[in-house]
């Protein structure tokens, strides 16, 4: 590729082997093109892959990297202080400037193409850069006209062989190359689009191409650094969908066709019938306990087979227990060997970020990129892939193309993300060949928001289950009792109510709104004689929560029942197949109450009697800073009053579809101004604004540019990508995953991560460690680090774990020591 010599892309640490720059660029180009072909941008993916690291051919970078890896000795004339230059030698601008120089001065369409391609190349280490920054500066153009001596554009271009130079220039000037990109841009526009929504989708297309480049670059680098890692990856080569369908059918045939299973089978059949539909946006709205997990999986497998789709992605709430669903799917879709280990690599769980935001080269190798046929992940991880900062999450975005994406319990989507979410869904469906299923018993009104250009379009033809309303009557299993009172109930009174209910029904689930409430009530209920009492919260790692659920289920076994009380935060409301005799729910949003009711008499065990669900208001629970819960509670109180006055209006059921629609109308109306994701002056933007604006027309920033320069910016894309991404914070997206020493396996994992040096083994261990991690916020992380409670597995690894003294077998992670230091055996 280069004229006279070969240049260094990477040097393998363990054996000193060099990966040539030509080889790296060629292989990244091929892989990025393959990823981008899913949206018809194969050639564009190849170009950004080919040019992303071309700046490494500069003399300055060659001196830096050879000094860094020991190819130039400190006493040689060309030696430089590599440590001092780390991150300061620009190798990403040259390729971007090459594209900009060749395309930007030749018409409006060429300028669009130039900016899209050069943005991806210039940003491949930092995350997408701002085009117009919040302070009104054209940071994109400034990068494109960076001094040639610093970007090395002429130097590296001159080092290309004649053949390579001609191939690159002819590709960039090819009419077909330009037209295919312009066609993709034009395909973004729909009849409902405003200028802002079209700009927003253009930004998503840029991020998609950027994702293809980042993942291709990371994969190629990691496979060179660690040859054994390639054997652990699937690279999109999965079990045939027909094999997985056959395994699911075996499971479905094992169910008895009686009782509530009759209705579940009708729902499952409706989902199967619907799988023949074209790709698109669909709703699965069935009551809790309707068997929607397996029904939606049945749809997804058949739909993926029919349309030759790449993967199925289940997206669950950030507070849910996805392990149970993952384990159930594994039992159905994967085979075991004689030792009981799963043979296939079908189901992948991705709970949390065990790597820091700013990753080292080694950490990038270990990052997760959703390379599996069935992926279970969280709202947080998907939203971070679409909108988060840096490159860690962004590299996964392209995996959302040509996929069946099931948003389970979609009502848990943070209100501030609604407009961003809706636009992303439209983009994935209309421009990435994906199918999206909004799956919940309590469908939020995502099609009723204002402005209409940012709403989803949902019609009766998109309902996967016909006459779903009938199922809400046929599968009614509970009676809801409003037991709220003026002043609320004390912890002692709630304990007394739980004790009464456990005597009456044998088992009680109490769902509270905060971890503090869960802990305090658990301590009280433990005092009740002859009753097994358990605690669940997000301070417990997934494996811990799953073990607790198994213990609770043993108590619920009808063949040998034991009186049991489980105190849980709202994490148990979604994705957990468990059935209690009665449920007590602290006052919250009506959607949460309906989900809580789904954990009561779930399989209609009490037929013909109904399970009992009590809504109570605690006297002392601090939810002032929890806006979603606080506002939801206020709207539910209004609904409860209206229900008392006219129950017929809501079909005599406070959690009926009619009541739920009215609740969402109240809830969404009050929060309409929050749905564009407002940001404050404390954010990276440093002023009042909103993310939808920053990621679309970026009007306030552009107005500031006009004020400074007395003219409009000349660039077509004006988004403040990096500022928006740095201001994006979806509940736990800023949280860090910490591995905790739960049980023998958790402790063994930590010991191995502290000792193992081979990166392929670290890769395997980190995937297992997802189940032994807890997400904690920066303030808690800092507090625990100051106490010496958080340690790094190996220096520079970025993998953090918790001192065993700070993990309780009852409550999980604690901010104060709960155990004595382990005694040394001597």
CSV table of C-alpha atoms in Angstrom, one decimal, residues 427-797:
chain,number,residue,atom,x,y,z
A,427,UNK,CA,-34.3,4.7,12.3
A,428,UNK,CA,-33.7,1.0,13.2
A,429,UNK,CA,-36.9,-0.1,11.5
A,430,UNK,CA,-36.9,2.1,8.4
A,431,UNK,CA,-33.2,2.4,7.7
A,432,UNK,CA,-31.5,-0.6,9.3
A,433,UNK,CA,-33.8,-3.5,8.4
A,434,UNK,CA,-34.7,-4.3,12.0
A,435,UNK,CA,-38.0,-5.4,13.6
A,436,UNK,CA,-38.8,-3.8,17.0
A,437,UNK,CA,-41.4,-5.3,19.4
A,438,UNK,CA,-42.7,-3.2,22.3
A,439,UNK,CA,-43.6,-5.8,24.8
A,440,UNK,CA,-45.6,-5.1,28.0
A,441,UNK,CA,-49.0,-5.4,29.7
A,442,UNK,CA,-48.9,-1.6,30.3
A,443,UNK,CA,-48.1,0.0,27.0
A,444,UNK,CA,-47.0,3.7,27.3
A,445,UNK,CA,-48.4,6.1,24.8
A,446,UNK,CA,-45.3,6.5,22.7
A,447,UNK,CA,-47.6,7.2,19.7
A,448,UNK,CA,-49.4,10.1,21.4
A,449,UNK,CA,-46.6,12.4,22.2
A,450,UNK,CA,-46.0,15.9,20.8
A,451,UNK,CA,-44.7,17.0,18.4
A,452,UNK,CA,-46.1,14.3,16.2
A,453,UNK,CA,-42.9,14.1,14.2
A,454,UNK,CA,-41.2,12.6,17.2
A,455,UNK,CA,-44.0,10.0,18.0
A,456,UNK,CA,-44.1,6.4,16.9
A,457,UNK,CA,-46.8,5.4,14.4
A,458,UNK,CA,-48.8,2.5,15.8
A,459,UNK,CA,-52.1,1.2,14.3
A,460,UNK,CA,-54.3,-1.8,15.1
A,461,UNK,CA,-52.6,-3.8,12.4
A,462,UNK,CA,-49.4,-3.7,14.4
A,463,UNK,CA,-50.9,-5.5,17.4
A,464,UNK,CA,-49.5,-9.0,17.5
A,465,UNK,CA,-52.4,-10.4,19.5
A,466,UNK,CA,-55.8,-9.7,18.1
A,467,UNK,CA,-58.5,-8.7,20.7
A,468,UNK,CA,-55.8,-8.5,23.4
A,469,UNK,CA,-58.4,-6.7,25.6
A,470,UNK,CA,-60.3,-10.0,26.0
A,471,UNK,CA,-57.2,-11.7,27.5
A,472,UNK,CA,-57.1,-9.0,30.3
A,473,UNK,CA,-60.6,-10.3,31.4
A,474,UNK,CA,-59.9,-14.0,30.8
A,475,UNK,CA,-56.6,-13.9,32.7
A,476,UNK,CA,-57.8,-11.9,35.6
A,477,UNK,CA,-56.2,-13.5,38.6
A,478,UNK,CA,-56.1,-10.8,41.3
A,479,UNK,CA,-58.2,-8.3,43.1
A,480,UNK,CA,-56.6,-4.9,43.9
A,481,UNK,CA,-57.3,-3.2,47.2
A,482,UNK,CA,-56.6,0.4,47.9
A,483,UNK,CA,-55.4,0.5,51.5
A,484,UNK,CA,-53.7,3.9,51.4
A,485,UNK,CA,-54.5,6.2,54.4
A,486,UNK,CA,-53.8,9.7,55.5
A,487,UNK,CA,-50.3,9.9,57.0
A,488,UNK,CA,-49.3,6.5,55.7
A,489,UNK,CA,-48.3,3.3,57.5
A,490,UNK,CA,-45.4,2.9,59.8
A,491,UNK,CA,-42.8,0.1,59.3
A,492,UNK,CA,-44.4,-1.6,62.3
A,493,UNK,CA,-47.9,-1.5,60.7
A,494,UNK,CA,-46.6,-2.8,57.4
A,495,UNK,CA,-44.9,-5.6,59.2
A,496,UNK,CA,-48.2,-6.4,60.9
A,497,UNK,CA,-50.0,-6.4,57.5
A,498,UNK,CA,-47.4,-8.7,56.0
A,499,UNK,CA,-47.7,-11.0,59.0
A,500,UNK,CA,-51.5,-11.2,58.6
A,501,UNK,CA,-51.3,-11.9,54.9
A,502,UNK,CA,-48.7,-14.6,55.3
A,503,UNK,CA,-51.1,-16.4,57.7
A,504,UNK,CA,-53.9,-16.0,55.2
A,505,UNK,CA,-52.2,-16.8,51.9
A,506,UNK,CA,-49.0,-18.5,52.9
A,507,UNK,CA,-46.7,-16.2,51.0
A,508,UNK,CA,-46.3,-12.4,50.7
A,509,UNK,CA,-44.3,-10.2,48.3
A,510,UNK,CA,-43.7,-6.6,49.5
A,511,UNK,CA,-42.4,-4.3,46.9
A,512,UNK,CA,-41.0,-1.0,48.0
A,513,UNK,CA,-39.5,2.0,46.2
A,514,UNK,CA,-36.0,2.4,47.7
A,515,UNK,CA,-33.2,0.1,48.8
A,516,UNK,CA,-33.3,1.8,52.3
A,517,UNK,CA,-37.0,0.9,52.7
A,518,UNK,CA,-36.3,-2.7,51.6
A,519,UNK,CA,-33.5,-3.1,54.2
A,520,UNK,CA,-35.5,-1.6,57.1
A,521,UNK,CA,-38.6,-3.5,56.4
A,522,UNK,CA,-36.7,-6.7,55.9
A,523,UNK,CA,-35.1,-6.3,59.4
A,524,UNK,CA,-38.6,-5.9,60.9
A,525,UNK,CA,-40.2,-8.8,59.1
A,526,UNK,CA,-37.3,-11.1,60.0
A,527,UNK,CA,-38.7,-10.9,63.6
A,528,UNK,CA,-41.9,-12.7,62.5
A,529,UNK,CA,-41.8,-16.2,64.0
A,530,UNK,CA,-42.0,-19.3,61.8
A,531,UNK,CA,-41.7,-17.4,58.5
A,532,UNK,CA,-38.9,-17.5,56.0
A,533,UNK,CA,-37.9,-13.9,55.1
A,534,UNK,CA,-35.8,-12.8,52.1
A,535,UNK,CA,-34.5,-9.5,50.7
A,536,UNK,CA,-33.9,-8.4,47.1
A,537,UNK,CA,-32.3,-5.2,45.8
A,538,UNK,CA,-29.9,-4.0,43.1
A,539,UNK,CA,-27.1,-3.9,45.6
A,540,UNK,CA,-27.0,-7.7,45.3
A,541,UNK,CA,-25.3,-9.1,42.3
A,542,UNK,CA,-27.4,-11.1,39.7
A,543,UNK,CA,-26.2,-14.5,40.9
A,544,UNK,CA,-27.1,-13.6,44.5
A,545,UNK,CA,-30.6,-12.4,43.5
A,546,UNK,CA,-31.1,-15.6,41.4
A,547,UNK,CA,-30.1,-17.7,44.4
A,548,UNK,CA,-32.5,-15.8,46.6
A,549,UNK,CA,-35.3,-16.4,44.1
A,550,UNK,CA,-34.5,-20.1,44.0
A,551,UNK,CA,-34.8,-20.3,47.8
A,552,UNK,CA,-38.1,-18.3,47.7
A,553,UNK,CA,-39.5,-20.6,45.0
A,554,UNK,CA,-38.7,-23.6,47.2
A,555,UNK,CA,-40.9,-22.1,49.9
A,556,UNK,CA,-43.6,-21.5,47.2
A,557,UNK,CA,-43.5,-25.2,46.1
A,558,UNK,CA,-47.1,-26.4,46.4
A,559,UNK,CA,-45.9,-29.9,47.2
A,560,UNK,CA,-44.0,-28.6,50.3
A,561,UNK,CA,-45.0,-25.0,51.0
A,562,UNK,CA,-43.4,-22.9,53.7
A,563,UNK,CA,-44.6,-19.5,55.0
A,564,UNK,CA,-42.5,-16.9,53.2
A,565,UNK,CA,-42.2,-13.1,53.0
A,566,UNK,CA,-40.0,-11.5,50.3
A,567,UNK,CA,-39.1,-7.8,50.6
A,568,UNK,CA,-37.9,-6.4,47.3
A,569,UNK,CA,-37.3,-3.2,45.4
A,570,UNK,CA,-39.1,-2.8,42.0
A,571,UNK,CA,-36.6,-5.0,40.2
A,572,UNK,CA,-38.8,-8.0,40.8
A,573,UNK,CA,-41.7,-6.5,38.8
A,574,UNK,CA,-40.3,-7.2,35.4
A,575,UNK,CA,-39.0,-10.4,33.8
A,576,UNK,CA,-39.4,-12.6,37.0
A,577,UNK,CA,-41.5,-15.7,36.8
A,578,UNK,CA,-42.7,-16.1,40.4
A,579,UNK,CA,-46.0,-16.4,42.1
A,580,UNK,CA,-47.0,-15.3,45.6
A,581,UNK,CA,-50.3,-15.7,47.4
A,582,UNK,CA,-50.6,-12.0,48.0
A,583,UNK,CA,-48.6,-8.8,47.2
A,584,UNK,CA,-48.2,-5.6,49.1
A,585,UNK,CA,-47.1,-2.7,46.8
A,586,UNK,CA,-45.9,0.7,48.1
A,587,UNK,CA,-47.7,3.5,46.3
A,588,UNK,CA,-46.1,4.3,43.0
A,589,UNK,CA,-47.0,4.5,39.3
A,590,UNK,CA,-50.0,2.5,38.2
A,591,UNK,CA,-47.8,0.7,35.7
A,592,UNK,CA,-45.6,-0.6,38.5
A,593,UNK,CA,-48.6,-1.6,40.5
A,594,UNK,CA,-49.9,-3.6,37.5
A,595,UNK,CA,-46.5,-5.3,37.1
A,596,UNK,CA,-46.5,-6.1,40.9
A,597,UNK,CA,-49.9,-7.7,40.5
A,598,UNK,CA,-48.3,-9.9,37.9
A,599,UNK,CA,-46.3,-11.6,40.7
A,600,UNK,CA,-49.5,-12.6,42.5
A,601,UNK,CA,-51.4,-15.8,41.7
A,602,UNK,CA,-49.4,-15.7,38.5
A,603,UNK,CA,-50.4,-19.2,37.3
A,604,UNK,CA,-53.9,-19.0,38.7
A,605,UNK,CA,-53.0,-21.5,41.5
A,606,UNK,CA,-55.8,-20.1,43.7
A,607,UNK,CA,-58.6,-20.7,41.2
A,608,UNK,CA,-61.5,-20.0,41.5
A,609,UNK,CA,-60.3,-17.5,44.2
A,610,UNK,CA,-58.4,-14.4,43.3
A,611,UNK,CA,-55.0,-13.3,44.7
A,612,UNK,CA,-55.0,-10.2,46.8
A,613,UNK,CA,-52.9,-7.1,46.0
A,614,UNK,CA,-52.7,-4.3,48.5
A,615,UNK,CA,-51.7,-0.8,47.6
A,616,UNK,CA,-50.3,1.0,50.7
A,617,UNK,CA,-48.6,4.3,51.3
A,618,UNK,CA,-45.6,4.2,53.8
A,619,UNK,CA,-45.3,7.0,56.4
A,620,UNK,CA,-41.6,7.3,55.9
A,621,UNK,CA,-40.1,6.8,52.5
A,622,UNK,CA,-37.9,9.4,50.8
A,623,UNK,CA,-38.6,9.5,47.0
A,624,UNK,CA,-38.2,13.3,46.5
A,625,UNK,CA,-35.2,12.8,44.2
A,626,UNK,CA,-36.8,9.9,42.3
A,627,UNK,CA,-38.9,11.8,39.9
A,628,UNK,CA,-40.3,8.9,37.9
A,629,UNK,CA,-41.6,7.2,41.1
A,630,UNK,CA,-42.7,10.5,42.7
A,631,UNK,CA,-44.7,11.8,39.8
A,632,UNK,CA,-46.1,8.3,39.0
A,633,UNK,CA,-47.3,8.1,42.6
A,634,UNK,CA,-49.1,11.4,42.3
A,635,UNK,CA,-50.9,10.3,39.1
A,636,UNK,CA,-51.9,7.0,40.7
A,637,UNK,CA,-53.4,8.8,43.7
A,638,UNK,CA,-55.5,10.8,41.3
A,639,UNK,CA,-56.6,7.6,39.5
A,640,UNK,CA,-57.5,5.9,42.8
A,641,UNK,CA,-59.8,8.8,43.7
A,642,UNK,CA,-61.5,8.7,40.3
A,643,UNK,CA,-61.9,4.9,40.6
A,644,UNK,CA,-63.6,5.3,43.9
A,645,UNK,CA,-66.1,7.7,42.4
A,646,UNK,CA,-66.7,5.8,39.2
A,647,UNK,CA,-65.3,2.2,39.0
A,648,UNK,CA,-67.4,1.4,35.9
A,649,UNK,CA,-65.4,4.0,33.9
A,650,UNK,CA,-62.4,1.7,34.4
A,651,UNK,CA,-64.2,-1.7,33.8
A,652,UNK,CA,-64.3,-2.1,37.6
A,653,UNK,CA,-60.5,-2.8,37.6
A,654,UNK,CA,-58.0,-0.2,38.6
A,655,UNK,CA,-55.3,-1.9,36.4
A,656,UNK,CA,-57.5,-2.4,33.4
A,657,UNK,CA,-56.3,-1.1,30.0
A,658,UNK,CA,-58.7,1.8,30.3
A,659,UNK,CA,-57.3,2.8,33.7
A,660,UNK,CA,-53.7,2.4,32.3
A,661,UNK,CA,-54.4,4.6,29.3
A,662,UNK,CA,-55.8,7.3,31.5
A,663,UNK,CA,-52.8,7.1,33.9
A,664,UNK,CA,-50.4,7.5,31.0
A,665,UNK,CA,-52.3,10.5,29.7
A,666,UNK,CA,-52.0,12.2,33.0
A,667,UNK,CA,-48.4,11.1,33.4
A,668,UNK,CA,-47.2,12.0,29.9
A,669,UNK,CA,-49.1,15.3,29.9
A,670,UNK,CA,-47.3,16.5,33.0
A,671,UNK,CA,-43.9,15.4,31.7
A,672,UNK,CA,-44.3,16.4,28.1
A,673,UNK,CA,-41.5,19.0,28.3
A,674,UNK,CA,-39.0,16.5,29.8
A,675,UNK,CA,-39.2,14.1,26.8
A,676,UNK,CA,-36.5,15.8,24.8
A,677,UNK,CA,-33.9,15.1,27.5
A,678,UNK,CA,-33.3,18.5,29.0
A,679,UNK,CA,-29.8,19.3,30.2
A,680,UNK,CA,-28.7,22.0,32.6
A,681,UNK,CA,-25.7,24.4,32.9
A,682,UNK,CA,-24.1,21.7,35.1
A,683,UNK,CA,-23.8,19.4,32.1
A,684,UNK,CA,-21.0,19.2,29.5
A,685,UNK,CA,-23.1,21.7,27.5
A,686,UNK,CA,-22.7,24.3,30.3
A,687,UNK,CA,-26.2,25.9,29.6
A,688,UNK,CA,-29.9,25.0,29.5
A,689,UNK,CA,-30.6,23.0,26.4
A,690,UNK,CA,-31.8,19.5,25.4
A,691,UNK,CA,-30.2,16.5,23.8
A,692,UNK,CA,-32.7,16.3,21.0
A,693,UNK,CA,-31.7,19.7,19.9
A,694,UNK,CA,-28.0,19.1,20.3
A,695,UNK,CA,-28.3,15.9,18.2
A,696,UNK,CA,-30.4,17.5,15.5
A,697,UNK,CA,-30.4,21.2,14.4
A,698,UNK,CA,-28.3,22.3,17.4
A,699,UNK,CA,-30.1,25.7,17.1
A,700,UNK,CA,-28.7,27.4,20.2
A,701,UNK,CA,-25.1,26.6,19.3
A,702,UNK,CA,-25.7,27.6,15.6
A,703,UNK,CA,-27.3,30.9,16.7
A,704,UNK,CA,-24.1,31.6,18.8
A,705,UNK,CA,-22.0,30.8,15.7
A,706,UNK,CA,-24.0,33.3,13.7
A,707,UNK,CA,-23.6,35.9,16.4
A,708,UNK,CA,-19.9,35.5,16.4
A,709,UNK,CA,-19.3,35.2,12.6
A,710,UNK,CA,-22.3,37.1,11.1
A,711,UNK,CA,-23.1,34.2,8.9
A,712,UNK,CA,-24.5,30.7,9.0
A,713,UNK,CA,-22.1,27.7,9.3
A,714,UNK,CA,-21.2,26.2,5.9
A,715,UNK,CA,-21.2,22.6,7.1
A,716,UNK,CA,-24.4,20.6,6.5
A,717,UNK,CA,-24.2,18.6,9.8
A,718,UNK,CA,-24.1,20.8,12.8
A,719,UNK,CA,-24.7,18.4,15.8
A,720,UNK,CA,-22.8,18.7,19.0
A,721,UNK,CA,-22.2,14.9,19.2
A,722,UNK,CA,-19.6,14.8,21.9
A,723,UNK,CA,-21.2,17.4,24.2
A,724,UNK,CA,-24.5,15.6,23.9
A,725,UNK,CA,-22.9,12.2,24.6
A,726,UNK,CA,-21.1,13.5,27.7
A,727,UNK,CA,-24.4,15.0,29.0
A,728,UNK,CA,-26.2,11.7,28.4
A,729,UNK,CA,-26.9,9.9,31.7
A,730,UNK,CA,-29.5,7.2,31.8
A,731,UNK,CA,-29.9,6.3,35.5
A,732,UNK,CA,-27.1,3.7,35.6
A,733,UNK,CA,-25.2,4.6,32.5
A,734,UNK,CA,-22.7,6.5,34.6
A,735,UNK,CA,-22.5,3.6,37.0
A,736,UNK,CA,-19.5,1.3,37.1
A,737,UNK,CA,-19.7,-2.4,37.3
A,738,UNK,CA,-17.9,-3.8,40.4
A,739,UNK,CA,-17.2,-7.5,40.8
A,740,UNK,CA,-18.4,-8.7,44.2
A,741,UNK,CA,-17.2,-11.7,46.3
A,742,UNK,CA,-20.6,-13.5,46.5
A,743,UNK,CA,-20.3,-17.1,47.3
A,744,UNK,CA,-17.5,-19.5,46.3
A,745,UNK,CA,-17.7,-18.7,42.6
A,746,UNK,CA,-17.6,-15.0,43.1
A,747,UNK,CA,-14.6,-15.2,45.3
A,748,UNK,CA,-12.9,-17.7,42.8
A,749,UNK,CA,-13.6,-15.3,39.9
A,750,UNK,CA,-11.9,-12.5,41.7
A,751,UNK,CA,-8.9,-14.7,42.7
A,752,UNK,CA,-8.5,-15.8,39.1
A,753,UNK,CA,-8.9,-12.3,37.6
A,754,UNK,CA,-6.2,-11.2,40.0
A,755,UNK,CA,-3.8,-13.9,38.9
A,756,UNK,CA,-4.5,-14.8,35.3
A,757,UNK,CA,-2.3,-13.2,32.7
A,758,UNK,CA,-3.6,-14.7,29.5
A,759,UNK,CA,-6.1,-12.4,27.9
A,760,UNK,CA,-8.3,-15.1,26.4
A,761,UNK,CA,-8.9,-16.4,29.9
A,762,UNK,CA,-9.6,-12.9,31.2
A,763,UNK,CA,-12.1,-12.6,28.4
A,764,UNK,CA,-13.9,-15.8,29.5
A,765,UNK,CA,-13.8,-14.7,33.2
A,766,UNK,CA,-15.2,-11.3,32.5
A,767,UNK,CA,-18.2,-12.7,30.7
A,768,UNK,CA,-18.8,-15.0,33.7
A,769,UNK,CA,-18.3,-12.0,36.0
A,770,UNK,CA,-21.3,-10.2,34.6
A,771,UNK,CA,-23.4,-12.3,37.0
A,772,UNK,CA,-21.2,-11.3,39.9
A,773,UNK,CA,-21.2,-7.6,39.4
A,774,UNK,CA,-23.1,-4.7,41.0
A,775,UNK,CA,-23.5,-1.3,39.4
A,776,UNK,CA,-22.6,1.6,41.7
A,777,UNK,CA,-22.7,5.4,41.1
A,778,UNK,CA,-19.5,7.5,41.1
A,779,UNK,CA,-20.1,9.0,44.5
A,780,UNK,CA,-20.4,5.5,46.1
A,781,UNK,CA,-17.4,4.3,44.1
A,782,UNK,CA,-15.3,7.2,45.4
A,783,UNK,CA,-16.4,6.7,49.0
A,784,UNK,CA,-15.6,3.0,48.9
A,785,UNK,CA,-12.3,3.6,47.2
A,786,UNK,CA,-11.3,6.1,50.0
A,787,UNK,CA,-12.1,3.3,52.5
A,788,UNK,CA,-9.9,0.9,50.6
A,789,UNK,CA,-13.0,-1.3,49.9
A,790,UNK,CA,-12.6,-1.2,46.1
A,791,UNK,CA,-9.5,-2.8,44.6
A,792,UNK,CA,-8.1,-3.4,41.1
A,793,UNK,CA,-7.7,-7.0,40.0
A,794,UNK,CA,-4.4,-6.2,38.3
A,795,UNK,CA,-2.6,-2.9,38.0
A,796,UNK,CA,-3.9,-1.1,34.9
A,797,UNK,CA,-6.5,-3.7,34.2
